[in-house]
Amino acid sequence: MSTFDLTDHSHRRYNSLTGEWVLVSPHRSKRPWQGQQEETQREQRPEYDPSCYLCPTNTRANGETNPDYDATFVFVNDFAALQADSPSGSFSKGGLLKAESERGICKVICFSPRHDLTLSDMAVEDIKKVIDLWQKEYLELGALEYINYVQIFENKGQVMGSSNPHPHGQIWAQSSVPVEPAKEMAQQAAYYRENGRSLLADYLQLELEEKSRVVLENEHFAALVPFWAVWPFETIIISKRHFQHLGQISEDEKVAYAKIMKQLSAVYDSLFQTSFPYSAGLHQSPTDGQEHPEWHFHMHFYPPLLRSATVKKFMVGYEMMGNPQRDITPESAAERLRSLA
Ligand SMILES: O=C1CCN([C@@H]2O[C@H](COP(=O)(O)O)[C@@H](O)[C@H]2O)C(=O)N1
Ligand SMILES: [Zn+2]
């Protein structure tokens, strides 16, 4: 029996940030690279689209007209999944059926007035304006007494169900801490209690020493394919300084954050020569008025593409019944991305 080797033999990896496992089958990706490079011509979009509900001066579904904004623009989602004035209440039956009311505010953020741009095309100073708005919204929404968690995210590309190519993201602020950040908070809190240090700070130190999964790095941030990555080209951006949320970020760190987001988006676009779809989100500490020293600011990118601009990974079958599984190892995914930086 040969000795166990992460690059050759099936194994499970532990996600220290969520406490879950992912199955990795490296031998299956030993096949020669099938990433066929179809020529996907970049769809040409106009700088302004009269039918786009996010473009400046256009009218949205609810009849409101967008201002002629020249940078970012934010509005309350016209079809919000959460309402600020939901009555509080709960339901339970037999100790097995439980429901509780959930209040919140959903907003849509336009990153640019330009209908044709994505983050990789935008200037660093314009991406910084998006970060400024994320910071402002996080602090203002978080200050509301019934808001305890603010989720900032972006669905990019049709395959992610994004209804509109205009560069934009969303904010869902709500009373409870949703499942994913709750899992990560439990892990970070346990590690912090145990060691008195940030889990992601120690993790980042390991990765910067190891280097095999680092994709991009600058003075204040690093972008890497996490050891426990689930999606083929999943990445995480982690701040080098241990802080909890955007309210604590410096102007220098904002510029560095804008730069690494732009570079990562450009690397993604080069991978399969297509505007790379993903769902991305910031994970910041809850806004419940408590100190959360355990929390370490970071941003996840979950891109669905597997081998080409049109071949995506599906989390089905074993992955729904068991746990996520991947062929290409995080290390080889990072190597491919790094080679495009
Ligand atoms: O006129 C509109 C259309 C879409 N929207 C909202 O824009 C949001 C865009 O969603 P995506 O980020 O998934 O593309 C979506 O949540 C939808 O409810 C409006 O708020 N007003
Ligand atoms: Zn538009």
Coordinates of C-alpha atoms in Angstrom, one line a residue, residues 93-268:
K93 CA -45.9 22.5 17.4
G94 CA -44.9 19.3 19.1
G95 CA -41.4 20.7 19.6
L96 CA -40.6 19.8 16.0
L97 CA -42.4 22.5 14.0
K98 CA -40.8 25.9 14.8
A99 CA -41.1 29.2 13.0
E100 CA -40.3 32.7 14.1
S101 CA -40.9 36.1 12.3
E102 CA -37.9 37.7 10.7
R103 CA -37.6 41.4 10.0
G104 CA -35.1 43.1 7.7
I105 CA -34.2 45.5 5.0
C106 CA -33.0 44.5 1.5
K107 CA -31.1 47.0 -0.7
V108 CA -29.7 46.9 -4.2
I109 CA -26.4 48.7 -4.8
C110 CA -25.3 49.8 -8.3
F111 CA -21.5 49.7 -8.5
S112 CA -21.3 52.1 -11.5
P113 CA -23.6 54.1 -13.9
R114 CA -22.0 52.1 -16.7
H115 CA -24.1 49.2 -17.9
D116 CA -21.2 47.6 -19.7
L117 CA -18.7 47.2 -16.8
T118 CA -17.9 44.6 -14.3
L119 CA -15.5 44.8 -11.3
S120 CA -12.5 43.8 -13.4
D121 CA -13.2 46.7 -15.8
M122 CA -13.8 49.3 -13.1
A123 CA -11.1 51.7 -12.0
V124 CA -9.7 51.1 -8.5
E125 CA -10.9 54.5 -7.2
D126 CA -14.4 53.6 -8.5
I127 CA -14.3 50.2 -6.7
K128 CA -13.2 52.0 -3.6
K129 CA -16.4 54.1 -3.8
V130 CA -18.3 50.8 -3.7
I131 CA -16.4 49.8 -0.6
D132 CA -17.2 53.3 0.9
L133 CA -20.9 52.6 0.3
W134 CA -20.7 49.0 1.7
Q135 CA -19.1 50.6 4.8
K136 CA -21.8 53.3 5.1
E137 CA -24.6 50.8 4.7
Y138 CA -23.1 48.3 7.1
L139 CA -22.8 50.9 9.8
E140 CA -26.2 52.6 9.2
L141 CA -28.2 49.3 8.9
G142 CA -26.2 47.7 11.8
A143 CA -27.1 50.7 14.0
L144 CA -30.8 49.8 13.8
E145 CA -31.7 48.0 17.1
Y146 CA -33.6 45.1 15.3
I147 CA -30.8 44.5 12.8
N148 CA -28.2 42.0 14.1
Y149 CA -26.6 40.9 10.9
V150 CA -25.8 42.6 7.5
Q151 CA -25.0 40.4 4.5
I152 CA -23.4 42.2 1.6
F153 CA -23.2 40.1 -1.6
E154 CA -23.0 40.1 -5.4
N155 CA -24.6 37.6 -7.8
K156 CA -22.6 38.0 -11.1
G157 CA -23.6 36.4 -14.4
Q158 CA -26.8 34.8 -15.7
V159 CA -25.8 31.3 -14.5
M160 CA -26.0 32.8 -11.0
G161 CA -29.5 33.8 -11.6
S162 CA -28.5 37.4 -11.8
S163 CA -31.3 39.1 -13.6
N164 CA -29.3 42.0 -14.9
P165 CA -25.7 42.4 -16.2
H166 CA -25.5 46.0 -14.9
P167 CA -22.7 45.8 -12.2
H168 CA -24.6 45.6 -8.9
G169 CA -24.8 43.8 -5.6
Q170 CA -27.3 43.4 -2.8
I171 CA -27.5 43.9 1.0
W172 CA -29.8 41.8 3.2
A173 CA -29.9 43.1 6.7
Q174 CA -31.9 41.2 9.3
S175 CA -32.7 40.4 12.9
S176 CA -31.0 37.0 13.1
V177 CA -27.6 35.7 12.1
P178 CA -28.1 33.5 9.1
V179 CA -26.8 29.9 9.0
E180 CA -23.5 30.4 7.2
P181 CA -22.1 33.2 9.4
A182 CA -23.5 31.5 12.4
K183 CA -21.5 28.4 11.6
E184 CA -18.3 30.5 11.0
M185 CA -18.9 32.5 14.2
A186 CA -19.1 29.3 16.3
Q187 CA -15.8 28.0 14.9
Q188 CA -14.1 31.4 15.2
A189 CA -15.4 31.8 18.8
A190 CA -14.3 28.3 19.8
Y191 CA -10.8 28.9 18.4
Y192 CA -10.5 32.3 20.0
R193 CA -11.5 30.9 23.4
E194 CA -9.0 28.1 23.0
N195 CA -6.1 30.2 21.7
G196 CA -6.8 33.9 22.3
R197 CA -6.1 34.5 18.6
S198 CA -8.1 34.9 15.4
L199 CA -8.7 31.6 13.6
L200 CA -8.3 33.2 10.1
A201 CA -5.2 35.2 11.2
D202 CA -3.5 31.9 12.1
Y203 CA -4.9 30.2 9.0
L204 CA -3.6 33.0 6.8
Q205 CA -0.1 32.8 8.3
L206 CA -0.1 29.0 7.5
E207 CA -1.1 29.7 3.9
L208 CA 1.4 32.6 3.4
E209 CA 4.2 30.2 4.6
E210 CA 2.9 27.3 2.5
K211 CA 2.2 29.5 -0.6
S212 CA 0.7 26.6 -2.7
R213 CA -2.8 28.0 -2.4
V214 CA -2.1 31.7 -2.5
V215 CA -3.4 33.4 -5.7
L216 CA -2.8 37.1 -5.0
E217 CA -1.3 39.1 -2.2
N218 CA -0.8 42.8 -1.3
E219 CA 0.2 44.8 1.7
H220 CA -3.1 44.4 3.5
F221 CA -4.9 41.4 1.9
A222 CA -4.4 38.0 0.4
A223 CA -6.6 36.0 -2.0
L224 CA -6.3 32.3 -1.9
V225 CA -8.1 29.0 -2.8
P226 CA -8.8 27.8 0.7
F227 CA -7.5 24.4 1.8
W228 CA -11.1 23.3 2.2
A229 CA -12.5 24.9 -1.0
V230 CA -15.7 23.3 -2.3
W231 CA -16.3 25.0 -5.7
P232 CA -13.5 24.3 -8.3
F233 CA -12.1 27.8 -8.3
E234 CA -13.5 29.1 -5.0
T235 CA -11.4 31.8 -3.4
I236 CA -11.4 33.7 -0.2
I237 CA -10.0 37.2 0.4
I238 CA -8.7 37.6 4.0
S239 CA -7.4 40.9 5.6
K240 CA -3.9 40.6 7.0
R241 CA -4.8 42.8 10.0
H242 CA -7.3 41.2 12.4
F243 CA -10.4 43.4 12.3
Q244 CA -14.1 42.5 12.5
H245 CA -15.9 44.7 10.0
L246 CA -15.7 47.5 7.4
G247 CA -16.3 50.2 10.1
Q248 CA -12.7 49.5 11.2
I249 CA -11.0 49.5 7.8
S250 CA -8.5 52.3 7.0
E251 CA -8.3 54.3 3.8
D252 CA -5.1 52.5 2.8
E253 CA -6.8 49.1 3.4
K254 CA -9.8 50.1 1.4
V255 CA -7.6 50.9 -1.7
A256 CA -5.7 47.6 -1.2
Y257 CA -9.1 45.7 -0.9
A258 CA -10.3 47.4 -4.1
K259 CA -7.1 46.4 -5.9
I260 CA -7.1 42.8 -4.9
M261 CA -10.8 42.5 -5.8
K262 CA -10.1 44.0 -9.3
Q263 CA -7.1 41.7 -9.8
L264 CA -9.0 38.6 -8.7
S265 CA -11.9 39.4 -11.0
A266 CA -9.5 39.9 -13.9
V267 CA -7.7 36.6 -13.1
Y268 CA -11.1 34.9 -13.1

